[in-house]
XYZ file of N, CA, C and O in Angstrom:
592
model
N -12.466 11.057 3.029
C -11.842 10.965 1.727
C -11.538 12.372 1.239
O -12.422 13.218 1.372
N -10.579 12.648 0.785
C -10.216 13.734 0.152
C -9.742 13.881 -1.265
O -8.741 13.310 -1.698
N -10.470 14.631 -1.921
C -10.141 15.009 -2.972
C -9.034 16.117 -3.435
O -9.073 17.188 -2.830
N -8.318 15.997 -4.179
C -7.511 16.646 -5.141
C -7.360 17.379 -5.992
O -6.713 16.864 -6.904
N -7.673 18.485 -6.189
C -7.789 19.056 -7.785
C -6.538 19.746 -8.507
O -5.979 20.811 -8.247
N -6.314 18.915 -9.372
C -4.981 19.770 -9.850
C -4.610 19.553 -11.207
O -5.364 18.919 -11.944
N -3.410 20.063 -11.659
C -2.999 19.604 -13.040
C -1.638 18.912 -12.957
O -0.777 19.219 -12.132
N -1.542 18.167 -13.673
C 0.033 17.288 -13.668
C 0.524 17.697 -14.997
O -0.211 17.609 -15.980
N 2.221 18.317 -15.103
C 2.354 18.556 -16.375
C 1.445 19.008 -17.049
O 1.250 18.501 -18.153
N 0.519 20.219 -16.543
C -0.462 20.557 -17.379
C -1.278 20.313 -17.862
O -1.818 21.041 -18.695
N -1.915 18.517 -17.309
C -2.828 18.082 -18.027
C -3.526 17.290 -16.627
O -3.077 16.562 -15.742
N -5.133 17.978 -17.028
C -6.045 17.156 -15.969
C -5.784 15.968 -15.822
O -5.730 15.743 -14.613
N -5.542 14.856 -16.549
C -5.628 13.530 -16.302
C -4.988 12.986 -15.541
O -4.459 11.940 -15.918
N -4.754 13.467 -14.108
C -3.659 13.132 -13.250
C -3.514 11.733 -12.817
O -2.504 11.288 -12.271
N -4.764 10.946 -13.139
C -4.873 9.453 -12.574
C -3.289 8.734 -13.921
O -2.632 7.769 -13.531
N -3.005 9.287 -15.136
C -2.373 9.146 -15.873
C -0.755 8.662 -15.371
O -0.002 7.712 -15.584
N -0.736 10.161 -14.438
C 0.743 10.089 -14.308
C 0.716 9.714 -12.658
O 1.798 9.601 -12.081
N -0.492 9.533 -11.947
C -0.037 9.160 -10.716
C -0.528 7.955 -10.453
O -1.372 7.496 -11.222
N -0.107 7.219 -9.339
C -1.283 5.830 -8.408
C -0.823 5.754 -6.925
O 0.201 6.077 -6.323
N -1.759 5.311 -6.663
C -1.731 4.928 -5.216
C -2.819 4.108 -4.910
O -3.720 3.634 -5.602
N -2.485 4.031 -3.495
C -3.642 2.864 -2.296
C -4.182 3.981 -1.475
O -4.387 5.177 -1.684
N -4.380 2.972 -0.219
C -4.502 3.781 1.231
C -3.760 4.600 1.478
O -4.256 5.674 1.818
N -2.400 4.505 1.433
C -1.379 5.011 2.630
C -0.429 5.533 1.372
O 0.083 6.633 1.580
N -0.136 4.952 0.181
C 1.181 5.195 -0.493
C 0.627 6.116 -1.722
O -0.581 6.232 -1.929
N 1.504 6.683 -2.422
C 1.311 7.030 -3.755
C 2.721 7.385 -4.679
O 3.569 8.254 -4.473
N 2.664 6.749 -5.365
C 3.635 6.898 -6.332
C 3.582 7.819 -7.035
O 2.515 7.999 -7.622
N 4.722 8.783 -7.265
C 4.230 9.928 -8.033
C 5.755 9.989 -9.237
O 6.783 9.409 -8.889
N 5.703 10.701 -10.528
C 6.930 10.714 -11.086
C 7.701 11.817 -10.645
O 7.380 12.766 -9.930
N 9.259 11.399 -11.443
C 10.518 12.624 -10.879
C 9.345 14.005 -11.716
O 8.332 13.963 -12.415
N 10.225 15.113 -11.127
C 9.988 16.583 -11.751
C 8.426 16.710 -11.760
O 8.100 17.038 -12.901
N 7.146 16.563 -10.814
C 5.654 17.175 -10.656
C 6.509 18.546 -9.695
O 7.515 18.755 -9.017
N 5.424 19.137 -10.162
C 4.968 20.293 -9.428
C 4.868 20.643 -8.096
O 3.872 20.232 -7.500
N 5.813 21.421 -7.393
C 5.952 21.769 -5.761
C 4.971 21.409 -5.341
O 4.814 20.286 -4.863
N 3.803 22.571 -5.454
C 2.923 22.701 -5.068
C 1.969 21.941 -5.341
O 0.829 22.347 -5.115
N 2.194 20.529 -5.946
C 0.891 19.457 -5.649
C 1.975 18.410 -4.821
O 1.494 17.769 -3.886
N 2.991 18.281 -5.050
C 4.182 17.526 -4.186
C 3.430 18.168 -2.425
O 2.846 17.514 -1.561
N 3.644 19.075 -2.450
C 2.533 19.490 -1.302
C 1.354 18.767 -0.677
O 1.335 18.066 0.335
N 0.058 19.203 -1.780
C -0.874 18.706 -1.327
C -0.947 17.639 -0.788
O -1.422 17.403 0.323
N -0.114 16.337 -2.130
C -0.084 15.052 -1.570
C 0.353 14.798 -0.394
O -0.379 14.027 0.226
N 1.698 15.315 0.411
C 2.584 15.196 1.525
C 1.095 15.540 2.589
O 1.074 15.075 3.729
N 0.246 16.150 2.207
C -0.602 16.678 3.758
C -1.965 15.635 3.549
O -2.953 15.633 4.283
N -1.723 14.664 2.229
C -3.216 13.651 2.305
C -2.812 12.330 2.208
O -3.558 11.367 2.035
N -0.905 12.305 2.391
C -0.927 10.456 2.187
C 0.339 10.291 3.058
O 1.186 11.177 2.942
N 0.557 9.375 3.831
C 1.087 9.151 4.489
C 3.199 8.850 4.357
O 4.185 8.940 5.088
N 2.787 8.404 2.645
C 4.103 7.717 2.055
C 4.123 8.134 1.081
O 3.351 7.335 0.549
N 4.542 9.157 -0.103
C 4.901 9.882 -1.315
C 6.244 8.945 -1.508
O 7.154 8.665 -0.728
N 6.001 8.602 -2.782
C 7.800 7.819 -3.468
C 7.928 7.867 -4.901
O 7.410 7.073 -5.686
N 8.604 8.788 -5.166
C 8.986 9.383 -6.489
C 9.608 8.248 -7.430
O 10.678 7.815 -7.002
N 9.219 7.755 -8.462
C 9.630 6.784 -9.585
C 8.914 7.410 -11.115
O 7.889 8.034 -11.392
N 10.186 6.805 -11.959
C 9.180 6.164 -13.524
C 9.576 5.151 -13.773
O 10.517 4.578 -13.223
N 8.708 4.654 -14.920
C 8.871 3.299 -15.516
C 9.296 3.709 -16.533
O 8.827 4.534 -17.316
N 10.665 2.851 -16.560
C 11.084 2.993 -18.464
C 11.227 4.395 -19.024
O 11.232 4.765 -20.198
N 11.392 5.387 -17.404
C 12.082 6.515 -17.777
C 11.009 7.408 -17.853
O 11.261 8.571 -18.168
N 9.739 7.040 -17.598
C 7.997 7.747 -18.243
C 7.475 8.173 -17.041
O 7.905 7.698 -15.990
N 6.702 8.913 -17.053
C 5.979 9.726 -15.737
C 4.630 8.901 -16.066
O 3.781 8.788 -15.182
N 4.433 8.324 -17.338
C 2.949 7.588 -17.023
C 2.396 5.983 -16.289
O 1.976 4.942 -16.792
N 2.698 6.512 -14.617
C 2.717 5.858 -13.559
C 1.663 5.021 -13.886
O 1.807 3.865 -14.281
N 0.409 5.690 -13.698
C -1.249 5.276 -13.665
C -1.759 4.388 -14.759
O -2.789 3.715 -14.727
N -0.665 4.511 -15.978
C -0.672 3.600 -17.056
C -0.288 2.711 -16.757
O -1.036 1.733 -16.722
N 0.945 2.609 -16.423
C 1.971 1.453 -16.151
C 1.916 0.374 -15.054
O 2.283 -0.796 -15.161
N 1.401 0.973 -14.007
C 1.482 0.223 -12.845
C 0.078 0.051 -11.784
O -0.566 1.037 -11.427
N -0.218 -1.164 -11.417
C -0.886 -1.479 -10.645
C -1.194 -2.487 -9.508
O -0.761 -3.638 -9.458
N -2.212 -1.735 -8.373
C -1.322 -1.826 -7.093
C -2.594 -1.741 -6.077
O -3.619 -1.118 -6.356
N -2.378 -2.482 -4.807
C -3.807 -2.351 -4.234
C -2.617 -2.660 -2.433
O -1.397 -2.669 -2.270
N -3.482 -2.806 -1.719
C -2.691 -2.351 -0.245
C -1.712 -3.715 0.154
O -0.998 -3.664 1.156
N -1.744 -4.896 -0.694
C -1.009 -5.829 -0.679
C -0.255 -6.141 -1.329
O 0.515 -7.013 -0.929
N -0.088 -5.553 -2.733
C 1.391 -5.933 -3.770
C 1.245 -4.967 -4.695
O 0.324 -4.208 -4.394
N 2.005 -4.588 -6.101
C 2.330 -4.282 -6.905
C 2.458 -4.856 -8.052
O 2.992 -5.964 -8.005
N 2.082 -4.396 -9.280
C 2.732 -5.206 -10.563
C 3.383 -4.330 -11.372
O 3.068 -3.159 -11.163
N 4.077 -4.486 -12.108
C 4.943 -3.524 -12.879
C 5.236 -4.152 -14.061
O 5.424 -5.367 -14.116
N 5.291 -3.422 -15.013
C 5.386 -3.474 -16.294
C 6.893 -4.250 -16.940
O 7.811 -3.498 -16.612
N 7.313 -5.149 -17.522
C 8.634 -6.038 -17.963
C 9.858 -4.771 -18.200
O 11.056 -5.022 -18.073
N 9.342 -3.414 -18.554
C 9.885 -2.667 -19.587
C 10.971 -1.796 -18.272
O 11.998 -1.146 -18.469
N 10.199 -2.128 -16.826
C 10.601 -1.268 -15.884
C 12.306 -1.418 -15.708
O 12.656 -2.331 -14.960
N 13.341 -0.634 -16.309
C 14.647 -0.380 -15.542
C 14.694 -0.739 -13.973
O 13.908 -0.558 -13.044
N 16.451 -1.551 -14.137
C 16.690 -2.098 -12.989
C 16.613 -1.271 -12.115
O 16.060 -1.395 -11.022
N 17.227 -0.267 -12.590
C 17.839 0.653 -10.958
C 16.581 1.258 -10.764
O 16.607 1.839 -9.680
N 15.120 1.428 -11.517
C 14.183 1.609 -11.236
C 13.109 1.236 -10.060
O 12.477 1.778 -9.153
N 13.360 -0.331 -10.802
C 12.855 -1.595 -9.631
C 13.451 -1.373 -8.304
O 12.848 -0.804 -7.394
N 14.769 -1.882 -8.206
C 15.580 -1.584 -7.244
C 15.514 -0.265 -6.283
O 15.705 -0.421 -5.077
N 15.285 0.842 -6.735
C 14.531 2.261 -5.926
C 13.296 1.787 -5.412
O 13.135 1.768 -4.192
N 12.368 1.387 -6.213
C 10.825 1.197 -5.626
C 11.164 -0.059 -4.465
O 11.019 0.122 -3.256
N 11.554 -1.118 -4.961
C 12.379 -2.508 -3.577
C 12.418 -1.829 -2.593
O 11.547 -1.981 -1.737
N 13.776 -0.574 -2.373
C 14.293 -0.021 -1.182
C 13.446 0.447 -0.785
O 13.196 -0.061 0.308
N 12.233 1.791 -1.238
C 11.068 2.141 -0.595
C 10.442 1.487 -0.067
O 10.017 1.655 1.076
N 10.203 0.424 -0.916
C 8.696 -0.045 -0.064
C 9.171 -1.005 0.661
O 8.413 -1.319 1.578
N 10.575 -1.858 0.574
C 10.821 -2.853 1.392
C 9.999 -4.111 1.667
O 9.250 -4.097 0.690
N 9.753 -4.910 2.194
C 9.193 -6.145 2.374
C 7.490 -5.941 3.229
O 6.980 -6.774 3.978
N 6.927 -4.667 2.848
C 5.838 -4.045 3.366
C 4.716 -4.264 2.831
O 3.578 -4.212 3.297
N 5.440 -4.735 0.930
C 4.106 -5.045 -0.215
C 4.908 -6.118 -1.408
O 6.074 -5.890 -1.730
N 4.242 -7.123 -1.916
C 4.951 -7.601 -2.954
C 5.315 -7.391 -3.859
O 4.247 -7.679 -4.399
N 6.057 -7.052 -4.849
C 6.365 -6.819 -5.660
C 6.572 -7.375 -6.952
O 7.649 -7.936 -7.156
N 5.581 -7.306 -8.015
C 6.004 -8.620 -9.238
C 6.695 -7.816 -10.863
O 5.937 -6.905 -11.198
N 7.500 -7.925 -11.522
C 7.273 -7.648 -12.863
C 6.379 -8.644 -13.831
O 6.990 -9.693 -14.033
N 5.616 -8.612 -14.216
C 4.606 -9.151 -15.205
C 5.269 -8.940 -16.431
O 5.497 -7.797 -16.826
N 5.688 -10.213 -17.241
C 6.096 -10.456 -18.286
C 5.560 -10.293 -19.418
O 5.614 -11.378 -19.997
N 4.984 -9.391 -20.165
C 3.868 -9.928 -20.907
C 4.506 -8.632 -22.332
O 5.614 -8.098 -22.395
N 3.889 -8.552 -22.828
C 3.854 -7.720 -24.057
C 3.444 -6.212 -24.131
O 3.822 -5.158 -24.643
N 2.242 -6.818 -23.155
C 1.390 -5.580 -22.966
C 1.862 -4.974 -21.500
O 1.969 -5.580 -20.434
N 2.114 -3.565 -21.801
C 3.313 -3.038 -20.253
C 2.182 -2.178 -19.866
O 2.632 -1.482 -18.955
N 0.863 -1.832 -20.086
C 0.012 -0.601 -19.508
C -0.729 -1.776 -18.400
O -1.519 -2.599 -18.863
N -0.478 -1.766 -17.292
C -1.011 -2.996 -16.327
C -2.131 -1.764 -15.727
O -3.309 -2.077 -15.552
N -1.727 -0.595 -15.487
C -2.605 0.298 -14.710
C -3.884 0.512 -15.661
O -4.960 0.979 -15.289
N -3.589 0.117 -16.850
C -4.882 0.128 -18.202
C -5.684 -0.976 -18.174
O -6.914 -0.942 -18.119
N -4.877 -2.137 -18.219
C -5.435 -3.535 -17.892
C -5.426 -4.494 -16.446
O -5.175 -5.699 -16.426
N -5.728 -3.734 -15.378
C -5.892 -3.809 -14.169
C -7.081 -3.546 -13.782
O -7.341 -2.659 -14.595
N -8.135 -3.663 -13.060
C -8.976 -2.778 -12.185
C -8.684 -3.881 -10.925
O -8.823 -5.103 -10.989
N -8.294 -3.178 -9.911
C -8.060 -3.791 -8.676
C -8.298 -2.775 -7.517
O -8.285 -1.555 -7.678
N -8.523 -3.435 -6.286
C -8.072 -2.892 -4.564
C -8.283 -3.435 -3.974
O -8.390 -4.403 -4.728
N -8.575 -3.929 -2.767
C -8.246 -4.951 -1.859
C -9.606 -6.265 -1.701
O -9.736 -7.147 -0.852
N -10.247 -6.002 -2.601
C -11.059 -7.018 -2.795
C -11.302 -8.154 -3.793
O -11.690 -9.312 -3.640
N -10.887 -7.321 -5.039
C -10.995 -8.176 -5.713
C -10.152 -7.115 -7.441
O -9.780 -5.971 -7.704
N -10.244 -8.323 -8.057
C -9.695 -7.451 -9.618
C -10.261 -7.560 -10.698
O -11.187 -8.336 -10.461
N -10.305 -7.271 -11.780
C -10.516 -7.681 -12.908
C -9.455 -7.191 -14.009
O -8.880 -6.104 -13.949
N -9.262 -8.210 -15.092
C -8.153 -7.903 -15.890
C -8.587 -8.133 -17.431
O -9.521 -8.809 -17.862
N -7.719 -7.439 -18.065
C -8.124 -7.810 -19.303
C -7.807 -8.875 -20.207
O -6.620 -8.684 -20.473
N -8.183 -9.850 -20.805
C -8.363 -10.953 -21.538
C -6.854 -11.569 -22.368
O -6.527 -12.714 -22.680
N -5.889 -9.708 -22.603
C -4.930 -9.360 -22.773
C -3.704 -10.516 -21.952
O -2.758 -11.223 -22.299
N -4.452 -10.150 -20.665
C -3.593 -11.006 -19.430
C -3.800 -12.270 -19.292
O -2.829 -13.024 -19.238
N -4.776 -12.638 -19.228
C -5.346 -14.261 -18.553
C -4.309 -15.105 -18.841
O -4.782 -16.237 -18.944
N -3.113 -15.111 -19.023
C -2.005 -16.247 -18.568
C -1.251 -15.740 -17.729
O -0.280 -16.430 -17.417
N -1.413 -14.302 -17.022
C -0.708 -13.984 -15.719
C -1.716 -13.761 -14.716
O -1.403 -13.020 -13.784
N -2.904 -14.282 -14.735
C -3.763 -14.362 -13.708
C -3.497 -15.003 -12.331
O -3.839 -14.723 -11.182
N -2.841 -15.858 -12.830
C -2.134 -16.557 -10.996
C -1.454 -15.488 -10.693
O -1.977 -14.991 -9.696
N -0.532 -14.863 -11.051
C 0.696 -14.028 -10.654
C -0.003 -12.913 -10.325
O 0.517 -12.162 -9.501
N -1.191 -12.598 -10.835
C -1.855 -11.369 -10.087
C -2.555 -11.485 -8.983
O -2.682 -10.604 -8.133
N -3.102 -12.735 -8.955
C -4.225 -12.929 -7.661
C -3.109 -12.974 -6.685
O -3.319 -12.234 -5.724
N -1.729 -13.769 -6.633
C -1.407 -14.368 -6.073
C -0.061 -12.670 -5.520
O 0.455 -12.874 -4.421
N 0.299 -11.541 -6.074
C 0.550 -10.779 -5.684
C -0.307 -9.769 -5.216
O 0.228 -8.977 -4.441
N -1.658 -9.554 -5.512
C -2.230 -8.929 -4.996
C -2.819 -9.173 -3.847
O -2.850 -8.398 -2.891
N -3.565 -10.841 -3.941
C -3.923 -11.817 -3.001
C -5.544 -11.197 -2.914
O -5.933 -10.626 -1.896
N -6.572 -11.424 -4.325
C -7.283 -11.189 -4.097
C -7.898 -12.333 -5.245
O -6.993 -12.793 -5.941
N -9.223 -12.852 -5.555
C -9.836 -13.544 -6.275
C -9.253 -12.413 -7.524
O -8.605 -11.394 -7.287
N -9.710 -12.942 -8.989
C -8.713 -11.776 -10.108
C -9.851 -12.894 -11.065
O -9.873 -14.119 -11.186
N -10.823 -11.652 -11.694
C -11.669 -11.982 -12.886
C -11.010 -11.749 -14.037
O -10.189 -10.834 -14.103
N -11.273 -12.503 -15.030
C -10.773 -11.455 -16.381
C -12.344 -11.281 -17.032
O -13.215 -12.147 -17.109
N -12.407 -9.496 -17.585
C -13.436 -9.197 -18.067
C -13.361 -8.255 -18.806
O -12.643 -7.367 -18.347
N -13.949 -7.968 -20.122
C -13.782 -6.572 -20.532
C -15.459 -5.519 -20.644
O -16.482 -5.966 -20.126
N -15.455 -4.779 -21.043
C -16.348 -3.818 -20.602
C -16.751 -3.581 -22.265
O -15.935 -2.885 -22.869
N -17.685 -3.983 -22.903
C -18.036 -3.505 -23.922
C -16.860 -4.091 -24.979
O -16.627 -3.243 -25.840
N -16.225 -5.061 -25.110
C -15.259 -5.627 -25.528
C -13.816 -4.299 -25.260
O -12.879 -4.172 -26.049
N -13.942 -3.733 -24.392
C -12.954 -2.746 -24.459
C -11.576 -3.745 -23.321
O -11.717 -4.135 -22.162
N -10.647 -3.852 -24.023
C -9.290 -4.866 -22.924
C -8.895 -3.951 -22.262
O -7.717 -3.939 -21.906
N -9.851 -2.833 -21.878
C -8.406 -1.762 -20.751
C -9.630 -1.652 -19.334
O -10.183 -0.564 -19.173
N -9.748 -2.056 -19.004
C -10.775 -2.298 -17.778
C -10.585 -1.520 -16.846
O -11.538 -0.978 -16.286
N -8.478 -1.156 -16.244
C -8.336 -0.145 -15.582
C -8.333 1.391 -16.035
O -8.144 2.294 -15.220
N -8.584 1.642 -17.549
C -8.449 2.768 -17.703
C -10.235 3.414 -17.971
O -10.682 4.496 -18.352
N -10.856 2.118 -17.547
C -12.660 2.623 -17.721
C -13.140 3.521 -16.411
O -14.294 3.945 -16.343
């Protein structure tokens, strides 16, 4: 496992503006050469996107080695870029909902998930794109489970 240390846009919280799995990581337009770097020498697949025009990836989106969910708010030609990348390799869902921070109200990876209470009427659509059992739970009544 390798670790990372860096700043994004100047700000530690890089889980913010980035995500990934195993193999992929999504990163936004305009980061920094020199972590565009690092990543290229620790992940196999780098693919530059935003949602809704935003670099806050790690907010927005969530994702485990079998599908994707993405936020309602995500631009076509957005979707359509991430489609062509990843191709028929991972599923891909937009989640309809109100609430667009899925990477906030997510905790997932290839075992299992938990979501926030926020969600529980897109719970099929998550188990069933991620393809993992999908709890809903919150942590201290807190609804952001992926951002704990």
């Amino acid at each position: 496992m390798v670790i990372i240390k860096s700043k994004i846009f100047g700000v530690d919280s890089i889980g913010v503006y980035l995500v990934a799995n195993n193999s992929w990581v999504f990163y936004p337009l305009g980061i920094d050469r020199n972590l565009l770097l690092k990543l290229k020498e620790n992940f196999d697949i780098l693919i530059p996107i935003n949602v809704n025009r935003s670099p806050l990836l790690g907010a927005y989106i969530a994702l485990n080695n079998k599908g994707i969910l993405l936020p309602r708010i995500i631009y076509d030609e957005e979707f359509n870029e991430l489609k062509r990348e990843v191709g028929d390799s991972m599923q891909i869902k937009v989640i309809n909902s109100l609430n667009n921070a899925l990477g906030n109200m997510i905790l997932c990876n290839d075992k299992g998930a938990v979501i926030s209470s926020l969600l529980k009427n897109h719970q099929k659509v998550i188990k069933d794109v991620l393809d993992v059992e999908v709890n809903v739970f919150e942590f201290g009544g807190n609804h952001l489970p992926g951002s704990n």
